[in-house]
PDB file of C-alpha atoms in Angstrom:
ATOM      1  CA  UNK D  23      46.767  95.441  38.172  1.00 84.00           C
ATOM      2  CA  UNK D  24      50.248  95.053  39.631  1.00 89.00           C
ATOM      3  CA  UNK D  25      52.338  91.932  40.120  1.00 89.00           C
ATOM      4  CA  UNK D  26      52.949  92.689  43.716  1.00 92.00           C
ATOM      5  CA  UNK D  27      49.145  92.774  44.285  1.00 92.00           C
ATOM      6  CA  UNK D  28      48.967  89.237  43.002  1.00 92.00           C
ATOM      7  CA  UNK D  29      51.873  88.223  45.233  1.00 91.00           C
ATOM      8  CA  UNK D  30      50.052  89.758  48.266  1.00 93.00           C
ATOM      9  CA  UNK D  31      46.845  87.892  47.495  1.00 93.00           C
ATOM     10  CA  UNK D  32      48.735  84.606  47.042  1.00 90.00           C
ATOM     11  CA  UNK D  33      50.683  85.007  50.284  1.00 91.00           C
ATOM     12  CA  UNK D  34      47.555  85.843  52.239  1.00 94.00           C
ATOM     13  CA  UNK D  35      46.003  82.563  51.106  1.00 93.00           C
ATOM     14  CA  UNK D  36      49.174  80.698  51.950  1.00 89.00           C
ATOM     15  CA  UNK D  37      49.228  82.228  55.472  1.00 91.00           C
ATOM     16  CA  UNK D  38      45.624  81.017  56.091  1.00 92.00           C
ATOM     17  CA  UNK D  39      44.197  84.555  55.659  1.00 94.00           C
ATOM     18  CA  UNK D  40      46.490  86.081  58.250  1.00 94.00           C
ATOM     19  CA  UNK D  41      47.449  89.355  56.753  1.00 93.00           C
ATOM     20  CA  UNK D  42      50.036  90.126  59.443  1.00 93.00           C
ATOM     21  CA  UNK D  43      51.917  86.896  58.695  1.00 93.00           C
ATOM     22  CA  UNK D  44      51.691  87.519  54.979  1.00 93.00           C
ATOM     23  CA  UNK D  45      53.150  91.001  55.431  1.00 93.00           C
ATOM     24  CA  UNK D  46      55.945  89.639  57.559  1.00 93.00           C
ATOM     25  CA  UNK D  47      56.829  86.992  54.982  1.00 90.00           C
ATOM     26  CA  UNK D  48      56.776  89.588  52.248  1.00 91.00           C
ATOM     27  CA  UNK D  49      58.926  92.009  54.322  1.00 91.00           C
ATOM     28  CA  UNK D  50      56.351  94.840  54.050  1.00 93.00           C
ATOM     29  CA  UNK D  51      53.716  96.418  56.204  1.00 94.00           C
ATOM     30  CA  UNK D  52      50.292  94.936  57.097  1.00 92.00           C
ATOM     31  CA  UNK D  53      48.522  98.182  56.155  1.00 92.00           C
ATOM     32  CA  UNK D  54      50.388  98.187  52.779  1.00 93.00           C
ATOM     33  CA  UNK D  55      49.237  94.689  51.993  1.00 93.00           C
ATOM     34  CA  UNK D  56      45.630  95.440  53.005  1.00 92.00           C
ATOM     35  CA  UNK D  57      45.666  98.640  50.886  1.00 93.00           C
ATOM     36  CA  UNK D  58      46.969  96.888  47.769  1.00 93.00           C
ATOM     37  CA  UNK D  59      44.473  94.082  48.054  1.00 93.00           C
ATOM     38  CA  UNK D  60      41.614  96.608  48.390  1.00 92.00           C
ATOM     39  CA  UNK D  61      42.898  98.486  45.293  1.00 93.00           C
ATOM     40  CA  UNK D  62      42.994  95.252  43.376  1.00 93.00           C
ATOM     41  CA  UNK D  63      39.385  94.419  44.453  1.00 92.00           C
ATOM     42  CA  UNK D  64      38.227  97.863  43.395  1.00 92.00           C
ATOM     43  CA  UNK D  65      39.846  97.561  39.996  1.00 92.00           C
ATOM     44  CA  UNK D  66      38.294  94.175  39.414  1.00 92.00           C
ATOM     45  CA  UNK D  67      35.026  95.295  40.861  1.00 93.00           C
ATOM     46  CA  UNK D  68      34.604  92.170  43.028  1.00 93.00           C
ATOM     47  CA  UNK D  69      35.613  90.843  46.458  1.00 94.00           C
ATOM     48  CA  UNK D  70      38.491  88.368  46.534  1.00 95.00           C
ATOM     49  CA  UNK D  71      38.118  87.732  50.308  1.00 95.00           C
ATOM     50  CA  UNK D  72      35.121  87.341  52.639  1.00 93.00           C
ATOM     51  CA  UNK D  73      35.348  89.581  55.668  1.00 91.00           C
ATOM     52  CA  UNK D  74      33.944  89.960  59.134  1.00 89.00           C
ATOM     53  CA  UNK D  75      34.759  93.533  60.079  1.00 86.00           C
ATOM     54  CA  UNK D  76      38.412  94.013  59.193  1.00 83.00           C
ATOM     55  CA  UNK D  77      39.249  90.258  59.549  1.00 89.00           C
ATOM     56  CA  UNK D  78      39.424  87.996  56.494  1.00 93.00           C
ATOM     57  CA  UNK D  79      37.308  84.881  57.002  1.00 93.00           C
ATOM     58  CA  UNK D  80      37.426  83.174  53.618  1.00 94.00           C
ATOM     59  CA  UNK D  81      37.922  83.336  49.882  1.00 94.00           C
ATOM     60  CA  UNK D  82      34.964  84.187  47.683  1.00 94.00           C
ATOM     61  CA  UNK D  83      33.950  81.951  44.719  1.00 93.00           C
ATOM     62  CA  UNK D  84      35.331  84.540  42.232  1.00 93.00           C
ATOM     63  CA  UNK D  85      38.363  85.039  44.546  1.00 93.00           C
ATOM     64  CA  UNK D  86      39.204  81.362  44.367  1.00 92.00           C
ATOM     65  CA  UNK D  87      39.469  81.650  40.538  1.00 93.00           C
ATOM     66  CA  UNK D  88      41.570  84.757  40.817  1.00 93.00           C
ATOM     67  CA  UNK D  89      43.923  83.129  43.368  1.00 92.00           C
ATOM     68  CA  UNK D  90      44.391  80.170  40.992  1.00 89.00           C
ATOM     69  CA  UNK D  91      45.104  82.412  38.010  1.00 91.00           C
ATOM     70  CA  UNK D  92      47.462  84.545  40.103  1.00 91.00           C
ATOM     71  CA  UNK D  93      49.401  81.413  41.114  1.00 86.00           C
ATOM     72  CA  UNK D  94      49.688  80.453  37.424  1.00 85.00           C
ATOM     73  CA  UNK D  95      50.742  83.913  36.288  1.00 88.00           C
ATOM     74  CA  UNK D  96      53.363  84.293  39.023  1.00 86.00           C
ATOM     75  CA  UNK D  97      54.685  80.797  38.290  1.00 85.00           C
ATOM     76  CA  UNK D  98      55.090  81.645  34.540  1.00 85.00           C
ATOM     77  CA  UNK D  99      56.914  84.789  35.469  1.00 86.00           C
ATOM     78  CA  UNK D 100      59.275  82.847  37.587  1.00 84.00           C
ATOM     79  CA  UNK D 101      59.880  80.434  34.678  1.00 77.00           C
ATOM     80  CA  UNK D 102      60.635  83.389  32.383  1.00 84.00           C
ATOM     81  CA  UNK D 103      63.291  84.487  34.898  1.00 81.00           C
ATOM     82  CA  UNK D 104      64.717  81.003  34.938  1.00 77.00           C
ATOM     83  CA  UNK D 105      64.961  80.909  31.159  1.00 80.00           C
ATOM     84  CA  UNK D 106      66.823  84.153  31.333  1.00 78.00           C
ATOM     85  CA  UNK D 107      69.199  82.913  34.035  1.00 74.00           C
ATOM     86  CA  UNK D 108      69.784  79.616  32.242  1.00 73.00           C
ATOM     87  CA  UNK D 109      71.176  81.349  29.164  1.00 75.00           C
ATOM     88  CA  UNK D 110      72.992  84.139  30.994  1.00 72.00           C
ATOM     89  CA  UNK D 111      74.182  82.430  34.158  1.00 70.00           C
ATOM     90  CA  UNK D 112      74.255  78.761  33.245  1.00 71.00           C
ATOM     91  CA  UNK D 113      75.725  77.290  36.441  1.00 79.00           C
ATOM     92  CA  UNK D 114      74.781  79.846  39.066  1.00 86.00           C
ATOM     93  CA  UNK D 115      71.637  80.228  41.065  1.00 90.00           C
ATOM     94  CA  UNK D 116      69.714  78.889  44.035  1.00 91.00           C
ATOM     95  CA  UNK D 117      68.196  75.419  44.368  1.00 94.00           C
ATOM     96  CA  UNK D 118      65.812  74.562  47.219  1.00 96.00           C
ATOM     97  CA  UNK D 119      65.413  70.903  48.113  1.00 96.00           C
ATOM     98  CA  UNK D 120      62.695  69.818  50.559  1.00 96.00           C
ATOM     99  CA  UNK D 121      63.064  66.339  52.127  1.00 95.00           C
ATOM    100  CA  UNK D 122      62.450  64.314  55.235  1.00 90.00           C
ATOM    101  CA  UNK D 123      65.042  63.950  58.030  1.00 88.00           C
ATOM    102  CA  UNK D 124      65.841  60.320  57.157  1.00 88.00           C
ATOM    103  CA  UNK D 125      66.569  61.194  53.556  1.00 91.00           C
ATOM    104  CA  UNK D 126      68.565  64.260  54.438  1.00 92.00           C
ATOM    105  CA  UNK D 127      70.595  62.456  57.083  1.00 90.00           C
ATOM    106  CA  UNK D 128      71.210  59.072  55.536  1.00 90.00           C
ATOM    107  CA  UNK D 129      70.554  59.099  51.828  1.00 89.00           C
ATOM    108  CA  UNK D 130      71.305  62.472  50.367  1.00 92.00           C
ATOM    109  CA  UNK D 131      74.790  63.418  51.597  1.00 93.00           C
ATOM    110  CA  UNK D 132      76.780  61.669  48.803  1.00 93.00           C
ATOM    111  CA  UNK D 133      74.495  63.141  46.113  1.00 94.00           C
ATOM    112  CA  UNK D 134      74.721  66.628  47.693  1.00 94.00           C
ATOM    113  CA  UNK D 135      78.497  66.383  47.957  1.00 95.00           C
ATOM    114  CA  UNK D 136      78.721  65.441  44.277  1.00 96.00           C
ATOM    115  CA  UNK D 137      76.333  68.241  43.280  1.00 95.00           C
ATOM    116  CA  UNK D 138      78.313  70.905  45.165  1.00 95.00           C
ATOM    117  CA  UNK D 139      81.555  69.749  43.465  1.00 95.00           C
ATOM    118  CA  UNK D 140      79.853  69.840  40.053  1.00 93.00           C
ATOM    119  CA  UNK D 141      78.017  73.172  40.610  1.00 93.00           C
ATOM    120  CA  UNK D 142      80.139  75.200  43.129  1.00 94.00           C
ATOM    121  CA  UNK D 143      78.330  78.400  42.259  1.00 93.00           C
ATOM    122  CA  UNK D 144      74.872  77.122  42.993  1.00 94.00           C
ATOM    123  CA  UNK D 145      73.594  77.774  46.475  1.00 94.00           C
ATOM    124  CA  UNK D 146      71.748  74.694  47.776  1.00 94.00           C
ATOM    125  CA  UNK D 147      69.030  75.082  50.492  1.00 95.00           C
ATOM    126  CA  UNK D 148      67.687  71.932  52.259  1.00 95.00           C
ATOM    127  CA  UNK D 149      64.295  72.183  54.043  1.00 94.00           C
ATOM    128  CA  UNK D 150      63.149  69.322  56.253  1.00 91.00           C
ATOM    129  CA  UNK D 151      59.643  68.260  57.078  1.00 89.00           C
ATOM    130  CA  UNK D 152      57.098  65.413  56.875  1.00 86.00           C
ATOM    131  CA  UNK D 153      56.311  63.852  53.469  1.00 88.00           C
ATOM    132  CA  UNK D 154      53.133  65.968  53.313  1.00 89.00           C
ATOM    133  CA  UNK D 155      54.974  69.117  54.198  1.00 91.00           C
ATOM    134  CA  UNK D 156      57.638  68.298  51.574  1.00 93.00           C
ATOM    135  CA  UNK D 157      55.014  67.882  48.911  1.00 93.00           C
ATOM    136  CA  UNK D 158      53.187  71.039  49.885  1.00 93.00           C
ATOM    137  CA  UNK D 159      56.393  73.095  49.688  1.00 93.00           C
ATOM    138  CA  UNK D 160      57.050  71.878  46.192  1.00 94.00           C
ATOM    139  CA  UNK D 161      53.415  72.335  45.145  1.00 91.00           C
ATOM    140  CA  UNK D 162      53.434  75.951  46.379  1.00 88.00           C
ATOM    141  CA  UNK D 163      56.775  76.682  44.653  1.00 87.00           C
ATOM    142  CA  UNK D 164      58.644  77.168  47.876  1.00 90.00           C
ATOM    143  CA  UNK D 165      60.957  74.258  46.939  1.00 94.00           C
ATOM    144  CA  UNK D 166      62.220  73.197  43.545  1.00 94.00           C
ATOM    145  CA  UNK D 167      62.576  69.495  44.318  1.00 96.00           C
ATOM    146  CA  UNK D 168      61.009  67.252  46.931  1.00 96.00           C
ATOM    147  CA  UNK D 169      62.257  63.903  48.153  1.00 95.00           C
ATOM    148  CA  UNK D 170      59.857  61.800  50.248  1.00 91.00           C
ATOM    149  CA  UNK D 171      57.974  58.565  50.499  1.00 83.00           C
ATOM    150  CA  UNK D 172      54.700  57.564  48.818  1.00 77.00           C
ATOM    151  CA  UNK D 173      52.623  60.507  50.026  1.00 81.00           C
ATOM    152  CA  UNK D 174      54.322  62.923  47.632  1.00 88.00           C
ATOM    153  CA  UNK D 175      53.197  60.822  44.646  1.00 86.00           C
ATOM    154  CA  UNK D 176      49.555  61.658  45.398  1.00 85.00           C
ATOM    155  CA  UNK D 177      49.792  65.406  44.736  1.00 90.00           C
ATOM    156  CA  UNK D 178      48.227  66.308  41.430  1.00 87.00           C
ATOM    157  CA  UNK D 179      50.498  69.319  40.775  1.00 89.00           C
ATOM    158  CA  UNK D 180      53.585  67.220  41.118  1.00 94.00           C
ATOM    159  CA  UNK D 181      55.363  64.961  38.639  1.00 93.00           C
ATOM    160  CA  UNK D 182      57.105  62.260  40.649  1.00 94.00           C
ATOM    161  CA  UNK D 183      59.991  59.927  39.799  1.00 93.00           C
ATOM    162  CA  UNK D 184      60.635  56.709  41.803  1.00 93.00           C
ATOM    163  CA  UNK D 185      64.204  56.891  43.247  1.00 92.00           C
ATOM    164  CA  UNK D 186      64.639  53.674  45.222  1.00 91.00           C
ATOM    165  CA  UNK D 187      62.844  51.212  47.391  1.00 91.00           C
ATOM    166  CA  UNK D 188      63.625  50.713  51.170  1.00 92.00           C
ATOM    167  CA  UNK D 189      62.316  48.616  54.016  1.00 93.00           C
ATOM    168  CA  UNK D 190      62.502  48.422  57.751  1.00 94.00           C
ATOM    169  CA  UNK D 191      64.540  46.964  60.543  1.00 96.00           C
ATOM    170  CA  UNK D 192      64.190  46.367  64.297  1.00 97.00           C
ATOM    171  CA  UNK D 193      66.903  47.771  66.567  1.00 97.00           C
ATOM    172  CA  UNK D 194      67.510  47.060  70.251  1.00 97.00           C
ATOM    173  CA  UNK D 195      70.426  46.851  72.744  1.00 95.00           C
ATOM    174  CA  UNK D 196      72.617  43.867  72.049  1.00 93.00           C
ATOM    175  CA  UNK D 197      71.525  41.860  75.040  1.00 91.00           C
ATOM    176  CA  UNK D 198      67.844  42.086  74.104  1.00 94.00           C
ATOM    177  CA  UNK D 199      65.833  38.802  73.844  1.00 93.00           C
ATOM    178  CA  UNK D 200      65.126  39.630  70.208  1.00 92.00           C
ATOM    179  CA  UNK D 201      68.647  38.513  69.313  1.00 92.00           C
ATOM    180  CA  UNK D 202      67.948  34.888  70.395  1.00 89.00           C
ATOM    181  CA  UNK D 203      68.488  33.487  66.903  1.00 87.00           C
ATOM    182  CA  UNK D 204      64.787  32.776  66.350  1.00 91.00           C
ATOM    183  CA  UNK D 205      63.141  34.247  63.250  1.00 94.00           C
ATOM    184  CA  UNK D 206      61.642  37.713  63.659  1.00 96.00           C
ATOM    185  CA  UNK D 207      57.883  37.778  63.438  1.00 96.00           C
ATOM    186  CA  UNK D 208      55.180  40.431  63.920  1.00 96.00           C
ATOM    187  CA  UNK D 209      53.955  38.557  66.999  1.00 96.00           C
ATOM    188  CA  UNK D 210      57.410  38.805  68.497  1.00 96.00           C
ATOM    189  CA  UNK D 211      57.652  42.524  67.809  1.00 96.00           C
ATOM    190  CA  UNK D 212      54.257  43.030  69.486  1.00 95.00           C
ATOM    191  CA  UNK D 213      55.527  41.579  72.737  1.00 95.00           C
ATOM    192  CA  UNK D 214      57.787  44.569  73.425  1.00 96.00           C
ATOM    193  CA  UNK D 215      57.352  48.336  73.870  1.00 96.00           C
ATOM    194  CA  UNK D 216      57.880  49.880  70.416  1.00 95.00           C
ATOM    195  CA  UNK D 217      59.469  53.205  69.453  1.00 95.00           C
ATOM    196  CA  UNK D 218      58.871  54.044  65.853  1.00 92.00           C
ATOM    197  CA  UNK D 219      57.973  56.705  63.313  1.00 86.00           C
ATOM    198  CA  UNK D 220      54.824  58.718  63.696  1.00 77.00           C
ATOM    199  CA  UNK D 221      52.160  56.680  61.963  1.00 61.00           C
ATOM    200  CA  UNK D 222      51.288  59.595  59.748  1.00 53.00           C
ATOM    201  CA  UNK D 223      54.895  59.716  58.641  1.00 50.00           C
ATOM    202  CA  UNK D 224      57.208  57.807  56.236  1.00 50.00           C
ATOM    203  CA  UNK D 225      55.062  54.790  55.515  1.00 50.00           C
ATOM    204  CA  UNK D 226      53.691  54.536  59.101  1.00 57.00           C
ATOM    205  CA  UNK D 227      50.199  53.784  57.909  1.00 71.00           C
ATOM    206  CA  UNK D 228      51.531  50.813  55.946  1.00 81.00           C
ATOM    207  CA  UNK D 229      53.136  49.504  59.173  1.00 85.00           C
ATOM    208  CA  UNK D 230      49.829  49.931  61.034  1.00 83.00           C
ATOM    209  CA  UNK D 231      47.937  48.061  58.270  1.00 87.00           C
ATOM    210  CA  UNK D 232      50.336  45.129  58.306  1.00 92.00           C
ATOM    211  CA  UNK D 233      49.902  44.620  62.093  1.00 92.00           C
ATOM    212  CA  UNK D 234      46.119  45.088  61.773  1.00 91.00           C
ATOM    213  CA  UNK D 235      45.880  42.518  58.986  1.00 94.00           C
ATOM    214  CA  UNK D 236      47.713  40.034  61.226  1.00 94.00           C
ATOM    215  CA  UNK D 237      45.297  40.731  64.079  1.00 95.00           C
ATOM    216  CA  UNK D 238      47.913  42.328  66.209  1.00 95.00           C
ATOM    217  CA  UNK D 239      48.271  45.763  67.938  1.00 92.00           C
ATOM    218  CA  UNK D 240      51.821  47.009  68.425  1.00 92.00           C
ATOM    219  CA  UNK D 241      52.585  48.484  71.882  1.00 93.00           C
ATOM    220  CA  UNK D 242      53.787  51.864  70.571  1.00 92.00           C
ATOM    221  CA  UNK D 243      55.097  53.911  73.493  1.00 94.00           C
ATOM    222  CA  UNK D 244      56.673  56.745  71.488  1.00 93.00           C
ATOM    223  CA  UNK D 245      56.614  57.964  67.932  1.00 90.00           C
ATOM    224  CA  UNK D 246      58.907  60.581  66.197  1.00 88.00           C
ATOM    225  CA  UNK D 247      59.691  61.839  62.743  1.00 82.00           C
ATOM    226  CA  UNK D 248      63.385  61.616  63.333  1.00 86.00           C
ATOM    227  CA  UNK D 249      65.335  58.272  63.173  1.00 90.00           C
ATOM    228  CA  UNK D 250      67.981  59.604  65.525  1.00 92.00           C
ATOM    229  CA  UNK D 251      65.330  60.410  68.120  1.00 93.00           C
ATOM    230  CA  UNK D 252      64.070  56.786  67.872  1.00 94.00           C
ATOM    231  CA  UNK D 253      67.585  55.474  68.318  1.00 95.00           C
ATOM    232  CA  UNK D 254      68.162  57.741  71.377  1.00 95.00           C
ATOM    233  CA  UNK D 255      65.194  56.427  73.249  1.00 96.00           C
ATOM    234  CA  UNK D 256      65.951  52.765  72.308  1.00 96.00           C
ATOM    235  CA  UNK D 257      69.359  53.364  73.757  1.00 94.00           C
ATOM    236  CA  UNK D 258      67.705  54.558  76.947  1.00 94.00           C
ATOM    237  CA  UNK D 259      65.742  51.334  77.208  1.00 93.00           C
ATOM    238  CA  UNK D 260      62.358  52.681  76.434  1.00 94.00           C
ATOM    239  CA  UNK D 261      61.617  49.926  73.965  1.00 95.00           C
ATOM    240  CA  UNK D 262      62.762  48.365  70.716  1.00 97.00           C
ATOM    241  CA  UNK D 263      62.878  50.506  67.598  1.00 96.00           C
ATOM    242  CA  UNK D 264      61.265  50.071  64.122  1.00 95.00           C
ATOM    243  CA  UNK D 265      62.880  52.328  61.563  1.00 92.00           C
ATOM    244  CA  UNK D 266      64.118  52.541  57.964  1.00 92.00           C
ATOM    245  CA  UNK D 267      66.969  50.158  57.354  1.00 93.00           C
ATOM    246  CA  UNK D 268      69.043  52.938  55.708  1.00 92.00           C
ATOM    247  CA  UNK D 269      68.999  54.768  59.103  1.00 93.00           C
ATOM    248  CA  UNK D 270      70.994  52.012  60.875  1.00 94.00           C
ATOM    249  CA  UNK D 271      74.785  52.218  60.689  1.00 92.00           C
ATOM    250  CA  UNK D 272      76.623  49.414  62.579  1.00 92.00           C
ATOM    251  CA  UNK D 273      79.600  51.677  63.333  1.00 92.00           C
ATOM    252  CA  UNK D 274      77.752  54.764  64.312  1.00 92.00           C
ATOM    253  CA  UNK D 275      75.124  52.757  66.145  1.00 94.00           C
ATOM    254  CA  UNK D 276      77.544  50.352  67.801  1.00 91.00           C
ATOM    255  CA  UNK D 277      75.492  50.188  71.034  1.00 92.00           C
ATOM    256  CA  UNK D 278      72.538  48.722  69.163  1.00 96.00           C
ATOM    257  CA  UNK D 279      71.942  45.470  67.368  1.00 96.00           C
ATOM    258  CA  UNK D 280      69.754  45.148  64.281  1.00 96.00           C
ATOM    259  CA  UNK D 281      67.396  42.537  62.789  1.00 96.00           C
ATOM    260  CA  UNK D 282      66.180  42.911  59.267  1.00 96.00           C
ATOM    261  CA  UNK D 283      62.371  43.208  59.047  1.00 96.00           C
ATOM    262  CA  UNK D 284      61.944  43.441  55.275  1.00 95.00           C
ATOM    263  CA  UNK D 285      60.316  40.096  55.140  1.00 95.00           C
ATOM    264  CA  UNK D 286      57.423  41.340  57.315  1.00 96.00           C
ATOM    265  CA  UNK D 287      56.584  44.575  55.489  1.00 94.00           C
ATOM    266  CA  UNK D 288      56.062  45.551  51.858  1.00 92.00           C
ATOM    267  CA  UNK D 289      58.861  47.777  50.509  1.00 91.00           C
ATOM    268  CA  UNK D 290      58.295  51.561  50.480  1.00 89.00           C
ATOM    269  CA  UNK D 291      59.312  53.806  47.628  1.00 90.00           C
ATOM    270  CA  UNK D 292      61.062  57.147  47.910  1.00 92.00           C
ATOM    271  CA  UNK D 293      60.019  59.578  45.201  1.00 94.00           C
ATOM    272  CA  UNK D 294      61.468  62.724  43.742  1.00 95.00           C
ATOM    273  CA  UNK D 295      58.819  65.330  42.962  1.00 95.00           C
ATOM    274  CA  UNK D 296      58.834  68.507  40.807  1.00 95.00           C
ATOM    275  CA  UNK D 297      56.030  70.764  39.752  1.00 92.00           C
ATOM    276  CA  UNK D 298      54.598  69.843  36.331  1.00 91.00           C
ATOM    277  CA  UNK D 299      54.613  73.439  35.167  1.00 88.00           C
ATOM    278  CA  UNK D 300      58.211  74.318  36.304  1.00 87.00           C
ATOM    279  CA  UNK D 301      61.136  75.279  33.991  1.00 87.00           C
ATOM    280  CA  UNK D 302      64.099  73.272  35.104  1.00 91.00           C
ATOM    281  CA  UNK D 303      67.494  74.894  35.135  1.00 92.00           C
ATOM    282  CA  UNK D 304      70.400  72.707  33.927  1.00 91.00           C
ATOM    283  CA  UNK D 305      71.725  72.182  37.404  1.00 92.00           C
ATOM    284  CA  UNK D 306      68.264  70.944  38.526  1.00 93.00           C
ATOM    285  CA  UNK D 307      68.460  68.191  35.930  1.00 93.00           C
ATOM    286  CA  UNK D 308      71.911  67.464  37.325  1.00 93.00           C
ATOM    287  CA  UNK D 309      70.628  67.035  40.898  1.00 94.00           C
ATOM    288  CA  UNK D 310      67.717  64.812  39.710  1.00 94.00           C
ATOM    289  CA  UNK D 311      70.121  62.524  37.822  1.00 93.00           C
ATOM    290  CA  UNK D 312      72.293  62.272  40.912  1.00 93.00           C
ATOM    291  CA  UNK D 313      69.360  61.312  43.127  1.00 92.00           C
ATOM    292  CA  UNK D 314      67.694  59.058  40.485  1.00 92.00           C
ATOM    293  CA  UNK D 315      70.347  57.978  37.994  1.00 92.00           C
ATOM    294  CA  UNK D 316      67.833  56.060  35.930  1.00 93.00           C
ATOM    295  CA  UNK D 317      66.375  59.404  34.726  1.00 92.00           C
ATOM    296  CA  UNK D 318      68.426  61.542  32.359  1.00 90.00           C
ATOM    297  CA  UNK D 319      67.409  64.870  30.900  1.00 91.00           C
ATOM    298  CA  UNK D 320      65.695  63.197  27.875  1.00 92.00           C
ATOM    299  CA  UNK D 321      63.567  60.993  30.152  1.00 92.00           C
ATOM    300  CA  UNK D 322      62.697  63.943  32.488  1.00 92.00           C
ATOM    301  CA  UNK D 323      61.659  66.130  29.562  1.00 89.00           C
ATOM    302  CA  UNK D 324      59.541  63.318  28.073  1.00 91.00           C
ATOM    303  CA  UNK D 325      57.775  62.829  31.400  1.00 89.00           C
ATOM    304  CA  UNK D 326      57.126  66.602  31.717  1.00 86.00           C
ATOM    305  CA  UNK D 327      55.629  66.747  28.230  1.00 83.00           C
ATOM    306  CA  UNK D 328      53.486  63.691  28.846  1.00 81.00           C
ATOM    307  CA  UNK D 329      52.286  65.009  32.161  1.00 65.00           C
TER     308      UNK D 329
END
């Protein structure tokens, strides 16, 4: 049994049983991947994958157990490497952070700037995606730390720390009737075409629920996962915008006015997530503390032990 065979099996599962994509990701040949999986199955005397001809169609019951154990074994090997690096190269390495556009664009820059000053020899990679994609990247070990809204807190493999709470605002061109001085209400918002986040994204389901409980249906004409896209189409007159209040900057967004909507919606929480079985390098503790200052190394270690 070889480690690269376990890596091949894991990657095939990650690529939805597409051997060609797995080989491409692993920078090797499709025939080489297929051959090594076949050799592993022969050694184990069982089938890991179900097949229809040469095509993989599923994972067998025994294969599912092997994939889970392979994931665990490869994760522990990665942790062993991290221990070695921590004691031989304390402040060098690679840190991959997965997050949403809103967090990357509006909340993380100051923390990232401070991190780079503190750890100049650590290469920081930032991946963007939906909250679910962020959580999945961390769960699969493709990212070390994830920053996203409540969705990430529902993944069993992840230990999550609350970073901060945020709410929403309404934006529109300055001459819009919304800025008539009257209190903002859900009924008032429902009068106008609405440009907002995809309702599967960044607390969108919460927004939907609030309108539904009030017996209202918002006139959503466009949804996006990017706050800047929302602002672009509001500027074009497509509708009013509902977005995270941290995404509005009165100087940068001088063509738009803003009305706070936090009295209409429950606050949402942004979480920081790490795998429960990960070994954290020193600089990873450093970034976590920059993003969630209420958690120092002692508190993080205690949470990992408890979890």
